[in-house]
């Protein structure tokens, strides 16, 4: 009977540790670091729910959008493109 209480106490201690650790980092979540997700130029409209014409106009109007060109194909890093679109730099003009 005493062994059962021991395992319950160990379980409660582990539970308290993980809950406390989660609450400690609640206000400042860790940023996930991973591989960049690259989008082909022809597929951007799927990710941003825009028409192909709107994407073409956006890219023609703002050629300084973050992009990578490899073997003639243009790729856009997803997270950098999101950050660029949400920055105030393109909305000032």
mmCIF file with all atom_site columns, N, CA and C in Angstrom, residues 41 44 50 53-67 69 74 76 80-81 84-93:
data_model
loop_
_atom_site.group_PDB
_atom_site.id
_atom_site.type_symbol
_atom_site.label_atom_id
_atom_site.label_alt_id
_atom_site.label_comp_id
_atom_site.label_asym_id
_atom_site.label_entity_id
_atom_site.label_seq_id
_atom_site.pdbx_PDB_ins_code
_atom_site.Cartn_x
_atom_site.Cartn_y
_atom_site.Cartn_z
_atom_site.occupancy
_atom_site.B_iso_or_equiv
_atom_site.pdbx_formal_charge
_atom_site.auth_seq_id
_atom_site.auth_comp_id
_atom_site.auth_asym_id
_atom_site.auth_atom_id
_atom_site.pdbx_PDB_model_num
ATOM 1  N N  . UNK A 1 41 ? 6.745  31.183 -56.919 1.00 0.00 ? 41 UNK A N  1
ATOM 2  C CA . UNK A 1 41 ? 6.031  32.407 -57.270 1.00 0.00 ? 41 UNK A CA 1
ATOM 3  C C  . UNK A 1 41 ? 4.623  32.106 -57.775 1.00 0.00 ? 41 UNK A C  1
ATOM 4  N N  . UNK A 1 44 ? 1.932  31.534 -54.724 1.00 0.00 ? 44 UNK A N  1
ATOM 5  C CA . UNK A 1 44 ? 1.731  32.514 -53.645 1.00 0.00 ? 44 UNK A CA 1
ATOM 6  C C  . UNK A 1 44 ? 0.254  32.799 -53.419 1.00 0.00 ? 44 UNK A C  1
ATOM 7  N N  . UNK A 1 50 ? -5.324 35.321 -52.471 1.00 0.00 ? 50 UNK A N  1
ATOM 8  C CA . UNK A 1 50 ? -5.426 36.396 -53.448 1.00 0.00 ? 50 UNK A CA 1
ATOM 9  C C  . UNK A 1 50 ? -5.574 35.777 -54.836 1.00 0.00 ? 50 UNK A C  1
ATOM 10 N N  . UNK A 1 53 ? -3.855 37.621 -60.471 1.00 0.00 ? 53 UNK A N  1
ATOM 11 C CA . UNK A 1 53 ? -3.634 38.993 -60.928 1.00 0.00 ? 53 UNK A CA 1
ATOM 12 C C  . UNK A 1 53 ? -3.198 39.912 -59.804 1.00 0.00 ? 53 UNK A C  1
ATOM 13 N N  . UNK A 1 54 ? -3.798 39.741 -58.629 1.00 0.00 ? 54 UNK A N  1
ATOM 14 C CA . UNK A 1 54 ? -3.423 40.570 -57.478 1.00 0.00 ? 54 UNK A CA 1
ATOM 15 C C  . UNK A 1 54 ? -1.996 40.287 -57.029 1.00 0.00 ? 54 UNK A C  1
ATOM 16 N N  . UNK A 1 55 ? -1.612 39.027 -57.049 1.00 0.00 ? 55 UNK A N  1
ATOM 17 C CA . UNK A 1 55 ? -0.242 38.675 -56.669 1.00 0.00 ? 55 UNK A CA 1
ATOM 18 C C  . UNK A 1 55 ? 0.737  39.235 -57.684 1.00 0.00 ? 55 UNK A C  1
ATOM 19 N N  . UNK A 1 56 ? 0.403  39.132 -58.958 1.00 0.00 ? 56 UNK A N  1
ATOM 20 C CA . UNK A 1 56 ? 1.284  39.664 -60.005 1.00 0.00 ? 56 UNK A CA 1
ATOM 21 C C  . UNK A 1 56 ? 1.438  41.174 -59.861 1.00 0.00 ? 56 UNK A C  1
ATOM 22 N N  . UNK A 1 57 ? 0.342  41.881 -59.571 1.00 0.00 ? 57 UNK A N  1
ATOM 23 C CA . UNK A 1 57 ? 0.408  43.329 -59.382 1.00 0.00 ? 57 UNK A CA 1
ATOM 24 C C  . UNK A 1 57 ? 1.237  43.685 -58.146 1.00 0.00 ? 57 UNK A C  1
ATOM 25 N N  . UNK A 1 58 ? 1.056  42.922 -57.057 1.00 0.00 ? 58 UNK A N  1
ATOM 26 C CA . UNK A 1 58 ? 1.821  43.169 -55.832 1.00 0.00 ? 58 UNK A CA 1
ATOM 27 C C  . UNK A 1 58 ? 3.315  43.016 -56.086 1.00 0.00 ? 58 UNK A C  1
ATOM 28 N N  . UNK A 1 59 ? 3.701  41.945 -56.772 1.00 0.00 ? 59 UNK A N  1
ATOM 29 C CA . UNK A 1 59 ? 5.117  41.701 -57.007 1.00 0.00 ? 59 UNK A CA 1
ATOM 30 C C  . UNK A 1 59 ? 5.713  42.680 -58.014 1.00 0.00 ? 59 UNK A C  1
ATOM 31 N N  . UNK A 1 60 ? 4.915  43.153 -58.966 1.00 0.00 ? 60 UNK A N  1
ATOM 32 C CA . UNK A 1 60 ? 5.409  44.168 -59.908 1.00 0.00 ? 60 UNK A CA 1
ATOM 33 C C  . UNK A 1 60 ? 5.547  45.528 -59.232 1.00 0.00 ? 60 UNK A C  1
ATOM 34 N N  . UNK A 1 61 ? 4.616  45.846 -58.334 1.00 0.00 ? 61 UNK A N  1
ATOM 35 C CA . UNK A 1 61 ? 4.642  47.135 -57.659 1.00 0.00 ? 61 UNK A CA 1
ATOM 36 C C  . UNK A 1 61 ? 5.746  47.206 -56.610 1.00 0.00 ? 61 UNK A C  1
ATOM 37 N N  . UNK A 1 62 ? 6.039  46.066 -55.971 1.00 0.00 ? 62 UNK A N  1
ATOM 38 C CA . UNK A 1 62 ? 7.062  46.012 -54.921 1.00 0.00 ? 62 UNK A CA 1
ATOM 39 C C  . UNK A 1 62 ? 8.102  44.950 -55.277 1.00 0.00 ? 62 UNK A C  1
ATOM 40 N N  . UNK A 1 63 ? 9.053  45.284 -56.114 1.00 0.00 ? 63 UNK A N  1
ATOM 41 C CA . UNK A 1 63 ? 10.061 44.288 -56.512 1.00 0.00 ? 63 UNK A CA 1
ATOM 42 C C  . UNK A 1 63 ? 11.081 43.974 -55.413 1.00 0.00 ? 63 UNK A C  1
ATOM 43 N N  . UNK A 1 64 ? 11.038 44.725 -54.305 1.00 0.00 ? 64 UNK A N  1
ATOM 44 C CA . UNK A 1 64 ? 11.982 44.478 -53.212 1.00 0.00 ? 64 UNK A CA 1
ATOM 45 C C  . UNK A 1 64 ? 11.466 43.448 -52.209 1.00 0.00 ? 64 UNK A C  1
ATOM 46 N N  . UNK A 1 65 ? 10.442 42.695 -52.563 1.00 0.00 ? 65 UNK A N  1
ATOM 47 C CA . UNK A 1 65 ? 9.926  41.631 -51.690 1.00 0.00 ? 65 UNK A CA 1
ATOM 48 C C  . UNK A 1 65 ? 11.031 40.589 -51.490 1.00 0.00 ? 65 UNK A C  1
ATOM 49 N N  . UNK A 1 66 ? 11.120 39.991 -50.305 1.00 0.00 ? 66 UNK A N  1
ATOM 50 C CA . UNK A 1 66 ? 12.172 38.994 -50.065 1.00 0.00 ? 66 UNK A CA 1
ATOM 51 C C  . UNK A 1 66 ? 11.967 37.769 -50.956 1.00 0.00 ? 66 UNK A C  1
ATOM 52 N N  . UNK A 1 67 ? 13.012 37.432 -51.702 1.00 0.00 ? 67 UNK A N  1
ATOM 53 C CA . UNK A 1 67 ? 12.905 36.301 -52.624 1.00 0.00 ? 67 UNK A CA 1
ATOM 54 C C  . UNK A 1 67 ? 14.261 35.672 -52.848 1.00 0.00 ? 67 UNK A C  1
ATOM 55 N N  . UNK A 1 69 ? 16.239 33.312 -55.947 1.00 0.00 ? 69 UNK A N  1
ATOM 56 C CA . UNK A 1 69 ? 16.170 32.777 -57.310 1.00 0.00 ? 69 UNK A CA 1
ATOM 57 C C  . UNK A 1 69 ? 17.184 31.662 -57.463 1.00 0.00 ? 69 UNK A C  1
ATOM 58 N N  . UNK A 1 74 ? 11.820 31.451 -59.107 1.00 0.00 ? 74 UNK A N  1
ATOM 59 C CA . UNK A 1 74 ? 11.790 32.387 -57.991 1.00 0.00 ? 74 UNK A CA 1
ATOM 60 C C  . UNK A 1 74 ? 11.003 31.777 -56.839 1.00 0.00 ? 74 UNK A C  1
ATOM 61 N N  . UNK A 1 76 ? 9.841  32.370 -52.638 1.00 0.00 ? 76 UNK A N  1
ATOM 62 C CA . UNK A 1 76 ? 9.646  33.374 -51.602 1.00 0.00 ? 76 UNK A CA 1
ATOM 63 C C  . UNK A 1 76 ? 9.628  32.671 -50.249 1.00 0.00 ? 76 UNK A C  1
ATOM 64 N N  . UNK A 1 80 ? 9.447  35.254 -44.006 1.00 0.00 ? 80 UNK A N  1
ATOM 65 C CA . UNK A 1 80 ? 9.969  36.581 -44.352 1.00 0.00 ? 80 UNK A CA 1
ATOM 66 C C  . UNK A 1 80 ? 8.953  37.367 -45.155 1.00 0.00 ? 80 UNK A C  1
ATOM 67 N N  . UNK A 1 81 ? 8.194  36.686 -46.010 1.00 0.00 ? 81 UNK A N  1
ATOM 68 C CA . UNK A 1 81 ? 7.169  37.368 -46.793 1.00 0.00 ? 81 UNK A CA 1
ATOM 69 C C  . UNK A 1 81 ? 6.036  37.851 -45.889 1.00 0.00 ? 81 UNK A C  1
ATOM 70 N N  . UNK A 1 84 ? 7.372  40.851 -44.066 1.00 0.00 ? 84 UNK A N  1
ATOM 71 C CA . UNK A 1 84 ? 7.472  41.985 -44.986 1.00 0.00 ? 84 UNK A CA 1
ATOM 72 C C  . UNK A 1 84 ? 6.095  42.583 -45.240 1.00 0.00 ? 84 UNK A C  1
ATOM 73 N N  . UNK A 1 85 ? 5.094  41.743 -45.445 1.00 0.00 ? 85 UNK A N  1
ATOM 74 C CA . UNK A 1 85 ? 3.742  42.249 -45.697 1.00 0.00 ? 85 UNK A CA 1
ATOM 75 C C  . UNK A 1 85 ? 3.151  42.936 -44.468 1.00 0.00 ? 85 UNK A C  1
ATOM 76 N N  . UNK A 1 86 ? 3.515  42.500 -43.287 1.00 0.00 ? 86 UNK A N  1
ATOM 77 C CA . UNK A 1 86 ? 2.966  43.116 -42.088 1.00 0.00 ? 86 UNK A CA 1
ATOM 78 C C  . UNK A 1 86 ? 3.791  44.296 -41.582 1.00 0.00 ? 86 UNK A C  1
ATOM 79 N N  . UNK A 1 87 ? 4.917  44.585 -42.204 1.00 0.00 ? 87 UNK A N  1
ATOM 80 C CA . UNK A 1 87 ? 5.699  45.759 -41.797 1.00 0.00 ? 87 UNK A CA 1
ATOM 81 C C  . UNK A 1 87 ? 5.058  47.008 -42.386 1.00 0.00 ? 87 UNK A C  1
ATOM 82 N N  . UNK A 1 88 ? 5.384  48.141 -41.829 1.00 0.00 ? 88 UNK A N  1
ATOM 83 C CA . UNK A 1 88 ? 4.821  49.412 -42.284 1.00 0.00 ? 88 UNK A CA 1
ATOM 84 C C  . UNK A 1 88 ? 5.554  49.993 -43.480 1.00 0.00 ? 88 UNK A C  1
ATOM 85 N N  . UNK A 1 89 ? 6.649  49.382 -43.901 1.00 0.00 ? 89 UNK A N  1
ATOM 86 C CA . UNK A 1 89 ? 7.463  49.944 -44.976 1.00 0.00 ? 89 UNK A CA 1
ATOM 87 C C  . UNK A 1 89 ? 6.708  50.038 -46.290 1.00 0.00 ? 89 UNK A C  1
ATOM 88 N N  . UNK A 1 90 ? 5.905  49.057 -46.639 1.00 0.00 ? 90 UNK A N  1
ATOM 89 C CA . UNK A 1 90 ? 5.239  49.081 -47.935 1.00 0.00 ? 90 UNK A CA 1
ATOM 90 C C  . UNK A 1 90 ? 3.976  49.924 -47.925 1.00 0.00 ? 90 UNK A C  1
ATOM 91 N N  . UNK A 1 91 ? 3.479  50.300 -46.743 1.00 0.00 ? 91 UNK A N  1
ATOM 92 C CA . UNK A 1 91 ? 2.243  51.064 -46.655 1.00 0.00 ? 91 UNK A CA 1
ATOM 93 C C  . UNK A 1 91 ? 2.474  52.564 -46.494 1.00 0.00 ? 91 UNK A C  1
ATOM 94 N N  . UNK A 1 92 ? 3.717  52.999 -46.445 1.00 0.00 ? 92 UNK A N  1
ATOM 95 C CA . UNK A 1 92 ? 4.014  54.417 -46.250 1.00 0.00 ? 92 UNK A CA 1
ATOM 96 C C  . UNK A 1 92 ? 3.782  55.240 -47.511 1.00 0.00 ? 92 UNK A C  1
ATOM 97 N N  . UNK A 1 93 ? 3.963  54.641 -48.680 1.00 0.00 ? 93 UNK A N  1
ATOM 98 C CA . UNK A 1 93 ? 3.840  55.421 -49.915 1.00 0.00 ? 93 UNK A CA 1
ATOM 99 C C  . UNK A 1 93 ? 2.426  55.525 -50.411 1.00 0.00 ? 93 UNK A C  1
#
